[in-house]
Coordinates of C-alpha atoms and ligand atoms in Angstrom, one line a residue:
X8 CA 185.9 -138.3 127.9
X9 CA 184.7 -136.8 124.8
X10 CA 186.6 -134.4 123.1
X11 CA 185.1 -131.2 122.6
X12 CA 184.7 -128.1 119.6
X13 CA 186.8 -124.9 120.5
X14 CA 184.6 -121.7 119.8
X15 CA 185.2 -118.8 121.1
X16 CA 187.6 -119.4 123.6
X17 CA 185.5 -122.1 124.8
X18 CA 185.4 -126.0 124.7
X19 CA 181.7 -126.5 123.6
X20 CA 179.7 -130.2 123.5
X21 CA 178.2 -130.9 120.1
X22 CA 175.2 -132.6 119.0
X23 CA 176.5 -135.8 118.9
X24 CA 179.8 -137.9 120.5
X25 CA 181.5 -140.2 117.3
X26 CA 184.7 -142.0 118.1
X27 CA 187.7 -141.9 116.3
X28 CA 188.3 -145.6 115.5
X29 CA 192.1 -147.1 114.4
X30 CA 192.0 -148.8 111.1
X31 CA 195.4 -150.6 112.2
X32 CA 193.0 -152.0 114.7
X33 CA 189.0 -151.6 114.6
X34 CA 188.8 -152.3 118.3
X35 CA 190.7 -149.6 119.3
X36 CA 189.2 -146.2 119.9
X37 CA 191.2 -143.7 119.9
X38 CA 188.3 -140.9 121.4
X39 CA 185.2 -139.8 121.0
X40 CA 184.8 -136.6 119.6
X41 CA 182.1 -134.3 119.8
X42 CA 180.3 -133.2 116.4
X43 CA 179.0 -129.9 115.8
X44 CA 175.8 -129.1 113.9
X45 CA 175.0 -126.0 111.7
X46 CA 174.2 -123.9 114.5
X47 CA 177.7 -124.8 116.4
X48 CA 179.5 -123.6 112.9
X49 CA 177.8 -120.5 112.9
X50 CA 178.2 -119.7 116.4
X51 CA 182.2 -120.5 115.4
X52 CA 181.9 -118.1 112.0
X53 CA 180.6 -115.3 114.8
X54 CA 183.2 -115.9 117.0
X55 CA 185.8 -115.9 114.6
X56 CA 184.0 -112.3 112.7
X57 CA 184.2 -110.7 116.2
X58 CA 187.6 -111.6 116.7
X59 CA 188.8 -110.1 113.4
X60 CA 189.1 -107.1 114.0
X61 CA 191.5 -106.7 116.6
X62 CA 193.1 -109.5 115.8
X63 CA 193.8 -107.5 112.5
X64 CA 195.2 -104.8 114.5
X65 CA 197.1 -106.6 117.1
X66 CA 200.2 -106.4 115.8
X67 CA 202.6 -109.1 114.1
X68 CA 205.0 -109.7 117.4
X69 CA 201.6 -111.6 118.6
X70 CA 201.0 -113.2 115.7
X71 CA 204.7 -114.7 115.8
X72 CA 204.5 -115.4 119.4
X73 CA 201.4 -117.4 118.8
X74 CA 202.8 -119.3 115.8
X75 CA 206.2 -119.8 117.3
X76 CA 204.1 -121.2 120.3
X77 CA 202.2 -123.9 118.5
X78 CA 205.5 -124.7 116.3
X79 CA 207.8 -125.5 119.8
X80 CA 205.0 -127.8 121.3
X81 CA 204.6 -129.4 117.8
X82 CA 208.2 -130.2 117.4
X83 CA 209.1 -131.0 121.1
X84 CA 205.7 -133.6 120.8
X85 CA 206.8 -135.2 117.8
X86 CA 207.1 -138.4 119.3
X87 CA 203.7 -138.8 120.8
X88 CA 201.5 -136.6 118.4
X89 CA 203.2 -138.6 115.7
X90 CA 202.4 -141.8 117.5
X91 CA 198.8 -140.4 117.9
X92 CA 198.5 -139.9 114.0
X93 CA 199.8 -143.3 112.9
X94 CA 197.0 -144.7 115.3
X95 CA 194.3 -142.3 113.9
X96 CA 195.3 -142.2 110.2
X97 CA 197.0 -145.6 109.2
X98 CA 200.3 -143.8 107.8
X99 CA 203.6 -145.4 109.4
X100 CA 205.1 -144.2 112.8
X101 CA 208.1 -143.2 110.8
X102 CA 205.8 -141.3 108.4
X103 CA 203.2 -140.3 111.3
X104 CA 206.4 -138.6 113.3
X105 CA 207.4 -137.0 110.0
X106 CA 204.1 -135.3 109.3
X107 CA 204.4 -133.9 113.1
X108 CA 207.8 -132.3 112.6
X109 CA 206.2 -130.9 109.4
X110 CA 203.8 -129.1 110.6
X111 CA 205.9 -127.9 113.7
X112 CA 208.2 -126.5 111.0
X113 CA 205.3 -125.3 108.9
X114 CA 204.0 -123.3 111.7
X115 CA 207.9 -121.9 112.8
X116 CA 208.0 -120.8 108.9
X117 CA 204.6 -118.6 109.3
X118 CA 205.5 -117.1 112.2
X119 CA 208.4 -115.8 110.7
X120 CA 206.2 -114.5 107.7
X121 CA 203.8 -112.9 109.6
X122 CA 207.3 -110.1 110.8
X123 CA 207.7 -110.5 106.6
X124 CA 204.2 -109.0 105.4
X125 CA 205.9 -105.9 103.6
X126 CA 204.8 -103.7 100.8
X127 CA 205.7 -102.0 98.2
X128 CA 206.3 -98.3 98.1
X129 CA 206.7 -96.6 94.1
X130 CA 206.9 -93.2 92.6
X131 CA 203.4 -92.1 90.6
X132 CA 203.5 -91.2 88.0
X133 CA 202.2 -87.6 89.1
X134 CA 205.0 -85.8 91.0
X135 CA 204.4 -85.2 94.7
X136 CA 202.2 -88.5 95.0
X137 CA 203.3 -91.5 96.8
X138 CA 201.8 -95.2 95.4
X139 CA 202.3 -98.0 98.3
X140 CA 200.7 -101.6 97.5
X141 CA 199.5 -103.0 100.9
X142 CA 198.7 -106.3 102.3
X143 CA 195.9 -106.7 104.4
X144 CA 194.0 -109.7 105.9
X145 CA 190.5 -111.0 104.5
X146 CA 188.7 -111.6 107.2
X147 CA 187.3 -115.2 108.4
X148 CA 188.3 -118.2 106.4
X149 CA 186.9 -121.4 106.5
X150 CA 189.5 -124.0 106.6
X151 CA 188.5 -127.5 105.4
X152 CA 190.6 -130.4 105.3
X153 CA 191.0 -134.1 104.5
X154 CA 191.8 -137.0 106.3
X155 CA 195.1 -138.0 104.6
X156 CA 197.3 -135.8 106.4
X157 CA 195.5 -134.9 109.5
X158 CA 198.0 -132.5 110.9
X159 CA 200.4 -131.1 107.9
X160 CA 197.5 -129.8 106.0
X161 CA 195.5 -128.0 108.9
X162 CA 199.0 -126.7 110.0
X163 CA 199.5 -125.2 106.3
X164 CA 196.1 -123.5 106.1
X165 CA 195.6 -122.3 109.7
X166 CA 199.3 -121.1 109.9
X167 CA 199.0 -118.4 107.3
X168 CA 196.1 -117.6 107.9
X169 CA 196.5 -116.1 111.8
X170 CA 200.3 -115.1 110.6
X171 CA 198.5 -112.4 107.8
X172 CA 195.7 -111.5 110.4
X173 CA 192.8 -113.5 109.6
X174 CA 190.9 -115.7 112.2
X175 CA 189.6 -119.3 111.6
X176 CA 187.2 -121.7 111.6
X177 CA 188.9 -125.0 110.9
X178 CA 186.6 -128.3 109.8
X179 CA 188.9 -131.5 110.0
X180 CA 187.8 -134.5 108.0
X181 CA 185.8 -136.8 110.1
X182 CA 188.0 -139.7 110.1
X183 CA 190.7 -138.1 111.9
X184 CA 189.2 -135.6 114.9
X185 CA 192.3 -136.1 116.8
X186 CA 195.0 -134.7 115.5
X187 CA 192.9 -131.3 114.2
X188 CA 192.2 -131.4 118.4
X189 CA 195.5 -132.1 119.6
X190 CA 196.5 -129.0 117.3
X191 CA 193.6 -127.0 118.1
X192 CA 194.3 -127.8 122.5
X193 CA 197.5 -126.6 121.6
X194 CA 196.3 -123.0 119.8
X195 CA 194.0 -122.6 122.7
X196 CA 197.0 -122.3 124.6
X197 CA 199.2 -120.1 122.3
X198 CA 197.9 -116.5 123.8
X199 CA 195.3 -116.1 120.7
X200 CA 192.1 -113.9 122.4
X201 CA 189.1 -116.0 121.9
X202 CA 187.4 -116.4 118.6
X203 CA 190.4 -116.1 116.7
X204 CA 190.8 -119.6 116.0
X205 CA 188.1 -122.2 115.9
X206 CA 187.5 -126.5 115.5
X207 CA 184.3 -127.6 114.5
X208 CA 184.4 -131.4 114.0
X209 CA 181.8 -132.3 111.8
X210 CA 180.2 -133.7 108.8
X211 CA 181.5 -132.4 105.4
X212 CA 177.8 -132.0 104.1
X213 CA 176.6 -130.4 107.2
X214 CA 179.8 -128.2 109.0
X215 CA 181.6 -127.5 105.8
X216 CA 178.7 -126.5 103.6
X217 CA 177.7 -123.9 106.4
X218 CA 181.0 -122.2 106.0
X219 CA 181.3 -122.5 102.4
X220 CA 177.6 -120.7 102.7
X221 CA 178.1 -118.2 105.5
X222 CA 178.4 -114.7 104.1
X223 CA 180.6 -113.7 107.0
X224 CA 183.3 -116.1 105.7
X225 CA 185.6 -114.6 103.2
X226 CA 187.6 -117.0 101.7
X227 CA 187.4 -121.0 101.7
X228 CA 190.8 -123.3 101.4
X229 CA 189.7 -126.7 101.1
X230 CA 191.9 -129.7 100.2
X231 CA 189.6 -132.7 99.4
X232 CA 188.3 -134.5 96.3
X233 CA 187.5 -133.0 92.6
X234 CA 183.9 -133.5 93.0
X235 CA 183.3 -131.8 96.4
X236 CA 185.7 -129.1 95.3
X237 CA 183.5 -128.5 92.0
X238 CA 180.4 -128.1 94.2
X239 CA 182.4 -125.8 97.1
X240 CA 183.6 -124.0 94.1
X241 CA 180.3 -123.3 92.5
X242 CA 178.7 -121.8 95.8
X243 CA 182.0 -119.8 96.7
X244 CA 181.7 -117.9 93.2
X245 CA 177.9 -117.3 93.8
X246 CA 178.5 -115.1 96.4
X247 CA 181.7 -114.1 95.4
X248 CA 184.2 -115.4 98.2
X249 CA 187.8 -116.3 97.8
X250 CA 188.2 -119.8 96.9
X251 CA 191.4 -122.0 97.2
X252 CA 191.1 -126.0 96.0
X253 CA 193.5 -128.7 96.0
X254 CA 192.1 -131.7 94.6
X255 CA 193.0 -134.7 92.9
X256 CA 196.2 -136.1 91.0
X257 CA 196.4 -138.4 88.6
X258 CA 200.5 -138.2 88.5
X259 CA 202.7 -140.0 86.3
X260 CA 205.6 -140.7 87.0
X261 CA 207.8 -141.7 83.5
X262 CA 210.5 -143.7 83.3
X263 CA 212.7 -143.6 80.4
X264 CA 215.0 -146.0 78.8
X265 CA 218.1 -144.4 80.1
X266 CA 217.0 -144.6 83.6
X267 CA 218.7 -145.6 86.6
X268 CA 216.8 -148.2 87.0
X269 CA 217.1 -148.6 91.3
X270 CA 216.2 -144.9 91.3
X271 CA 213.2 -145.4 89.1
X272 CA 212.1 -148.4 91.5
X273 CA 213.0 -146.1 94.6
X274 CA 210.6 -143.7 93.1
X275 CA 207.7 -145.7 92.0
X276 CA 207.7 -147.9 95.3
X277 CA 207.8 -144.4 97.1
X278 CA 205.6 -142.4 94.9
X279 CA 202.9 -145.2 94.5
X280 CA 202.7 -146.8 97.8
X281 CA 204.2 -145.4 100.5
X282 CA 201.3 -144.0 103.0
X283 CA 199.8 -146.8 101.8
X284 CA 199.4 -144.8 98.3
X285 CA 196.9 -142.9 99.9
X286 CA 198.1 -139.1 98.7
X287 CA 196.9 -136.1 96.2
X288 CA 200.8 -136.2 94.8
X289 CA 200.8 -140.2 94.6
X290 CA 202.5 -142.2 91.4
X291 CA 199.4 -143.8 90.5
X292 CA 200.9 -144.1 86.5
X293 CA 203.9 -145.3 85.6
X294 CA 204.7 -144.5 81.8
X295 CA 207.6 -146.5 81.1
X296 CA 209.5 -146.9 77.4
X297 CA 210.3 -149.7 75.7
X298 CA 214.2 -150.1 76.3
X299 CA 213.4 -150.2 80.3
X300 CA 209.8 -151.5 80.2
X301 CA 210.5 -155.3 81.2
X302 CA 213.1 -155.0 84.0
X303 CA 211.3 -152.2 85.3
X304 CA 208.1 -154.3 85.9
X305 CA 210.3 -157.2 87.1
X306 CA 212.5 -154.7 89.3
X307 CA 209.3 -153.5 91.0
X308 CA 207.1 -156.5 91.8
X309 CA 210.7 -157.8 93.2
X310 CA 210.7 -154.9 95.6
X311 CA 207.4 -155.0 96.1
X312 CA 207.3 -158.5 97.7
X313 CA 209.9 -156.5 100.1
X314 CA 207.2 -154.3 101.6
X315 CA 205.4 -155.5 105.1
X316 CA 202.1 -154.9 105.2
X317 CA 201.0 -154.4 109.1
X318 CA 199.7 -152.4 112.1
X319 CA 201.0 -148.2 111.6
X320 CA 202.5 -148.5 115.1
X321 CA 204.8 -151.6 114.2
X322 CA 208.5 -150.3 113.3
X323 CA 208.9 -153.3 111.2
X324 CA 205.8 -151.9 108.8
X325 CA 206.2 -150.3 105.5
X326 CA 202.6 -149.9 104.3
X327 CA 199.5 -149.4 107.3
X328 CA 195.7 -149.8 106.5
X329 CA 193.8 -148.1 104.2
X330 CA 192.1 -145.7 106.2
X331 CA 188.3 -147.3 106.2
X332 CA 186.1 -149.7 104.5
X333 CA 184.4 -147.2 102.0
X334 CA 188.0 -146.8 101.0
X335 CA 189.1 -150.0 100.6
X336 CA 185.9 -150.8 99.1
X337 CA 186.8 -148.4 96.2
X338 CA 190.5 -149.8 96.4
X339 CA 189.3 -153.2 95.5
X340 CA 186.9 -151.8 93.1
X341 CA 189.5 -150.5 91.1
X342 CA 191.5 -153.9 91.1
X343 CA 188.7 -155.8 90.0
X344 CA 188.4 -153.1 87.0
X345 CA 192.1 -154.0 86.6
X346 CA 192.3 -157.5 86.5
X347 CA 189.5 -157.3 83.9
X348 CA 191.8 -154.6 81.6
X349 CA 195.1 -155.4 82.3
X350 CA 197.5 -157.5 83.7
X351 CA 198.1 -158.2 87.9
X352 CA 201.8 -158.0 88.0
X353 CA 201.5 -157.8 92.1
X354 CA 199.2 -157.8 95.3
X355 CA 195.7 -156.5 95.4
X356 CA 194.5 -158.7 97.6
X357 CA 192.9 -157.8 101.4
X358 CA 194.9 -159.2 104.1
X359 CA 194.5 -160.4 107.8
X360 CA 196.9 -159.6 110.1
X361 CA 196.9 -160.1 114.1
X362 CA 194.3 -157.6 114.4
X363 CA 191.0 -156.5 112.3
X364 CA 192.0 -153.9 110.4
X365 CA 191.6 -152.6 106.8
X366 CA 194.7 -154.0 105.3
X367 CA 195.4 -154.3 101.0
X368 CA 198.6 -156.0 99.4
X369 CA 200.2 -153.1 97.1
X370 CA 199.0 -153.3 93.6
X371 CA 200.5 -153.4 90.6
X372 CA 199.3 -153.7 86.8
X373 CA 201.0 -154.0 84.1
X374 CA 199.7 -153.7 80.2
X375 CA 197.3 -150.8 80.7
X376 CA 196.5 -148.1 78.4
X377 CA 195.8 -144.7 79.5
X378 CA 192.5 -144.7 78.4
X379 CA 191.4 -147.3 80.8
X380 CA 189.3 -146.2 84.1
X381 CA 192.4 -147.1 86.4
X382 CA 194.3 -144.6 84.4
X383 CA 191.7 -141.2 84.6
X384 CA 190.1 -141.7 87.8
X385 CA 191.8 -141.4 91.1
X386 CA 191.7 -144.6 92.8
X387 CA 193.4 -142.7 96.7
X388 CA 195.2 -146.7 97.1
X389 CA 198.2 -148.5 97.2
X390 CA 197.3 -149.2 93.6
X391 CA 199.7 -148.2 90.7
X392 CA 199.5 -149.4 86.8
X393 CA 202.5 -149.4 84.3
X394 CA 201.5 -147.7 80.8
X395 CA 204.3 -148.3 78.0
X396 CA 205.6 -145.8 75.8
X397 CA 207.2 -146.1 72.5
X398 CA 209.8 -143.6 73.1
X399 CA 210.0 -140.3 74.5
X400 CA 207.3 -138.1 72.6
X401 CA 204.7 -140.6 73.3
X402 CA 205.5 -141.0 76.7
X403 CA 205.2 -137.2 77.7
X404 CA 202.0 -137.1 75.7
X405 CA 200.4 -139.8 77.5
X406 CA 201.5 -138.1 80.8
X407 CA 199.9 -135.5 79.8
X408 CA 196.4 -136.6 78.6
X409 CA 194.8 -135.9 81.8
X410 CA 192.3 -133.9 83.4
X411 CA 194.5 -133.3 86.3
X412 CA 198.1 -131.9 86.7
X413 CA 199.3 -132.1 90.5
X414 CA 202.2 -133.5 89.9
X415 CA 204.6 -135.8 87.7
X416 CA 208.0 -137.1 87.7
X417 CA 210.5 -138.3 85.2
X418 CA 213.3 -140.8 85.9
X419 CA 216.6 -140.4 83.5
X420 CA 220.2 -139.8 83.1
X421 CA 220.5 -137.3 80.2
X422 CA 220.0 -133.4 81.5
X423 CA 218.2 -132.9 78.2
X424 CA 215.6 -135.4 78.7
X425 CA 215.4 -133.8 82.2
X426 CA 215.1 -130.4 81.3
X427 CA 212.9 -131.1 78.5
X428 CA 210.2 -132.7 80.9
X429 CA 210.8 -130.4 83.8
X430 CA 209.6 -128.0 80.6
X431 CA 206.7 -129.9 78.9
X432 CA 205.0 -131.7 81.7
X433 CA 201.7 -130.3 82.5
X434 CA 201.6 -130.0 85.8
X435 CA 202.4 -127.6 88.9
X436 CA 205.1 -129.7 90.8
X437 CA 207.8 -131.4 88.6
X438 CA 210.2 -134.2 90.0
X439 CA 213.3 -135.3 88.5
X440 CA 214.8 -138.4 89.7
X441 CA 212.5 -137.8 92.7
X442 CA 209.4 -139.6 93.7
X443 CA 205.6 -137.4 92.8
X444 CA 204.9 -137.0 96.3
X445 CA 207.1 -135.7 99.3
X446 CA 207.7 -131.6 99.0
X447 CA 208.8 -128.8 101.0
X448 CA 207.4 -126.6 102.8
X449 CA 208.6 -123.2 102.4
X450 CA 207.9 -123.2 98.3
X451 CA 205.0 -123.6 96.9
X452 CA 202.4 -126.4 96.6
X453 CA 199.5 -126.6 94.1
X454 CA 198.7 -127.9 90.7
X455 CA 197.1 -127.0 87.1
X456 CA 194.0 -128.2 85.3
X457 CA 191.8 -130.0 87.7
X458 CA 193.8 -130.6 90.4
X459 CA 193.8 -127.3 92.1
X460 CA 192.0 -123.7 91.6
X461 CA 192.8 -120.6 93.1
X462 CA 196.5 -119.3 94.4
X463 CA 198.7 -121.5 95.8
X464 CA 199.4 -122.9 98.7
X465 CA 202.7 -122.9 101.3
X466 CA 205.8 -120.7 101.4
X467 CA 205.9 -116.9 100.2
X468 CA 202.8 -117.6 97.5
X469 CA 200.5 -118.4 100.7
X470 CA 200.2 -114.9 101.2
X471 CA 198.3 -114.4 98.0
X472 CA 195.2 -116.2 99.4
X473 CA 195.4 -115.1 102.8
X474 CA 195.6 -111.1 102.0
X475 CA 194.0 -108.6 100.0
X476 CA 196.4 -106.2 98.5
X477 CA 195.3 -102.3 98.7
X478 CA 197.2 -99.7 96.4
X479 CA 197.4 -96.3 98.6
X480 CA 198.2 -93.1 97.0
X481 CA 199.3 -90.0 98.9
X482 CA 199.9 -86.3 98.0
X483 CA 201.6 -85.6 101.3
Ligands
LIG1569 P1 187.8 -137.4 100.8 O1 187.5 -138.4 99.7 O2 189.2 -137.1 101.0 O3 187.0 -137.7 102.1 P2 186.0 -135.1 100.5 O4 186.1 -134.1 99.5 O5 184.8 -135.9 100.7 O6 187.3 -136.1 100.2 O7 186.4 -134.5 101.9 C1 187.4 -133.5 102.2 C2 186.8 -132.5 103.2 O8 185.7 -131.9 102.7 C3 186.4 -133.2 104.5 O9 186.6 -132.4 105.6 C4 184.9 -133.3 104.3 O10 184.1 -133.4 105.5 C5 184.6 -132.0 103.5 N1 183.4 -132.0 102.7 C6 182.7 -133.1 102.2 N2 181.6 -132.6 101.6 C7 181.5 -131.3 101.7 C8 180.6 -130.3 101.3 N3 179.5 -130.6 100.6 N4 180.8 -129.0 101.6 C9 181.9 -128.7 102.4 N5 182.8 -129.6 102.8 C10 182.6 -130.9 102.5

């Protein structure tokens, strides 16, 4: 059975059926799903512009309902969506079954926003006159998403987005259909009137250029890579849209000489390689000082021989697949370019396991400057490179001296050190004693420089992107 696009209310066919295949496994197939052309994602863009505005006006007990709704089934299905996104995506079922409850709570969280809209009621500063500052929704926004968390990130743009009034057309990555589906099955039954959310599975080029064209789409959040941002960007600002990017990381995490050094190793083995290393917020460089430098490296490849390597769906597995060949392709790319600049400390090499799937030994380098390619470009792999420092100064700076700032993290003991990096690193999420990646949901996410343009995402700050505000003035 192929797996159809939801517009308008309706399950609709696409041009083409493309099936969903596990990298834990390439002869599973997980479904087929149906891909939509231009003409589908218009159709959707319609459907959602004549569902906006009485969706607008429907009230915010509806739009809680319909959140609360998809949140329940989310949480009470953690087991099996979370079983159906390790099989899709690669991640662990531990981390799979996490990124379910996430999103169930992500959706709970805007449901409660959308009773929380508010405004703001001031004097003028002409007697008699009344000022309010308003919030209303934008319109349709294209959603666009990546294939690294295939439900957390759809849940955290579409859930906003209906709780503030808007309706949706969200484009999943292509890599992972099914979990944007299983999400989108579950909206269709969550008492929205048709058109105000749609899925259009399709190609990035084809689906996702059409909404970040279509003058009937107000605002584009996408979550993706720098260079397709750049271009979404560039088009969204032609024609004057909203746009909201979250792109790459190149996040350090530093590790300083007073250290505890089994935190430091927690964080680096967690920041670097867990979901198989594969995130926007992973440690890819590790900035460590002199004092720590050598039982750091030896601490880490020693736990890094601990990881297993295998199927998502195993229990026993640490790290799953990289998520397809192109991928690991560029994963091996990079370790090539590392074995020729620095030194292999640890792994890097593919591995076979029971079944064909695409499966990479953790990386680590050691002896790497900053100004190497491993160290600017983001590699999206279990791949992580140690860059020493001669003391603190030097280390923050080389933390710093990127083009991107999603996030960074410091290991240490002393408060001061702490507080002086939670000051002076350049980035929009800080961690201290805390791995790069793994954040909650109800503050907010988003970085500085070239990891992320536009308002933020998650918690209260959502509502910037997902409302226009409107100062009213009154002479009753
Ligand atoms: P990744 O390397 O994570 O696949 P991409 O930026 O290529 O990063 O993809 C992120 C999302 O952006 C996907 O849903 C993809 O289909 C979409 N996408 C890719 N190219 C374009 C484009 N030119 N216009 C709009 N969306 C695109």
């Amino acid at each position: 059975m192929t797996r159809k696009n939801f517009i308008g209310g309706e399950w609709v066919e696409g041009s083409e059926a493309v099936p969903d295949v596990n990298p834990s496994n390439l002869a599973d197939v997980v479904g087929e799903y149906a891909r939509a052309g231009v003409a589908q994602a218009e159709q959707a863009i319609a459907a959602a512009r004549d569902a906006f505005p009485a969706w607008a006006e429907a009230g915010i007990q509806k739009r809680f309902d319909a959140l609360d709704f998809v949140g329940s089934e989310l949480l009470a299905r953690r087991d099996e969506l979370g079983r159906l996104l390790s099989r899709e995506e690669g991640k662990t079922l531990r981390e799979g079954i996490a990124e379910v409850v996430r999103a169930g709570q992500i959706f709970k969280f805007f449901a409660g926003e959308a009773l929380r809209i508010g405004g703001e009621r001031l004097p003028s500063v002409r007697p008699g006159v009344e000022v309010e500052i308003l919030r209303e929704p934008i319109g349709v926004v294209g959603l666009i998403t990546p294939w690294n968390f295939p439900i957390a990130i759809p849940a955290w743009k579409v859930a906003p987005a209906l709780a503030f009034g808007n309706t949706v057309v969200l484009k999943p990555a292509e890599a992972t259909p099914a979990c944007a589906w299983a999400m989108a099955e579950i909206l269709s039954r969550a008492g929205l009137p048709a058109g105000v959310f749609n899925l259009v599975v399709g190609k990035g080029s084809v689906v996702g250029d059409a909404l970040v064209r279509s003058p009937h789409v107000a605002g584009v959040s996408f979550t993706g890579s720098a260079a397709t941002g750049e271009q979404i960007l560039r088009k969204l600002a032609e024609r004057r849209a909203r746009a909201q990017l979250e792109m790459g990381g190149k996040n350090p995490l530093v590790v300083l000489d007073d250290a505890d050094l089994e935190v430091a190793v927690r964080c680096a083995i967690q920041g670097a390689f867990h979901s198989t290393g594969q995130r926007c917020t992973a440690s890819s460089r590790l900035v460590v000082t002199e004092g720590i430098h050598d039982r750091f490296v030896a601490a880490l490849a020693s736990a890094m021989t601990a990881l297993r390597v295998g199927d998502a769906l195993d229990p026993a597995t640490d790290l799953g697949p990289v998520i397809d060949r192109a991928q690991l392709e560029q994963d091996l790319r990079y370790v090539d370019l590392g074995k020729r600049c620095g030194r292999l400390v640890a792994g890097g090499e593919p591995l076979k396991r029971a079944t064909e799937g695409h499966y990479l030994a953790p990386a680590l380098f050691a002896d790497t400057t900053n100004d190497m390619a491993i160290n600017r470009e983001e590699i999206f792999g279990p791949v992580a490179t140690v860059i020493r420092a001669r003391g603190d100064d030097e280390a923050l700076g080389i933390a710093n001296d990127t083009e991107l700032g999603l996030s960074a993290g410091v290991c240490t003991t002393s408060l001061a050190r702490a507080s002086r990096f939670k000051r002076d690193l350049q980035s929009g999420m800080v961690m201290v004693n805390l791995p790069t990646a793994g954040v909650d949901p109800h503050v907010p996410f988003g970085g500085r420089k070239g990891s992320s343009y536009g308002p933020r995402e998650q918690g209260t700050y959502a509502r910037e992107f997902y409302t226009a505000v409107k100062t009213a003035y009154t002479a009753p």
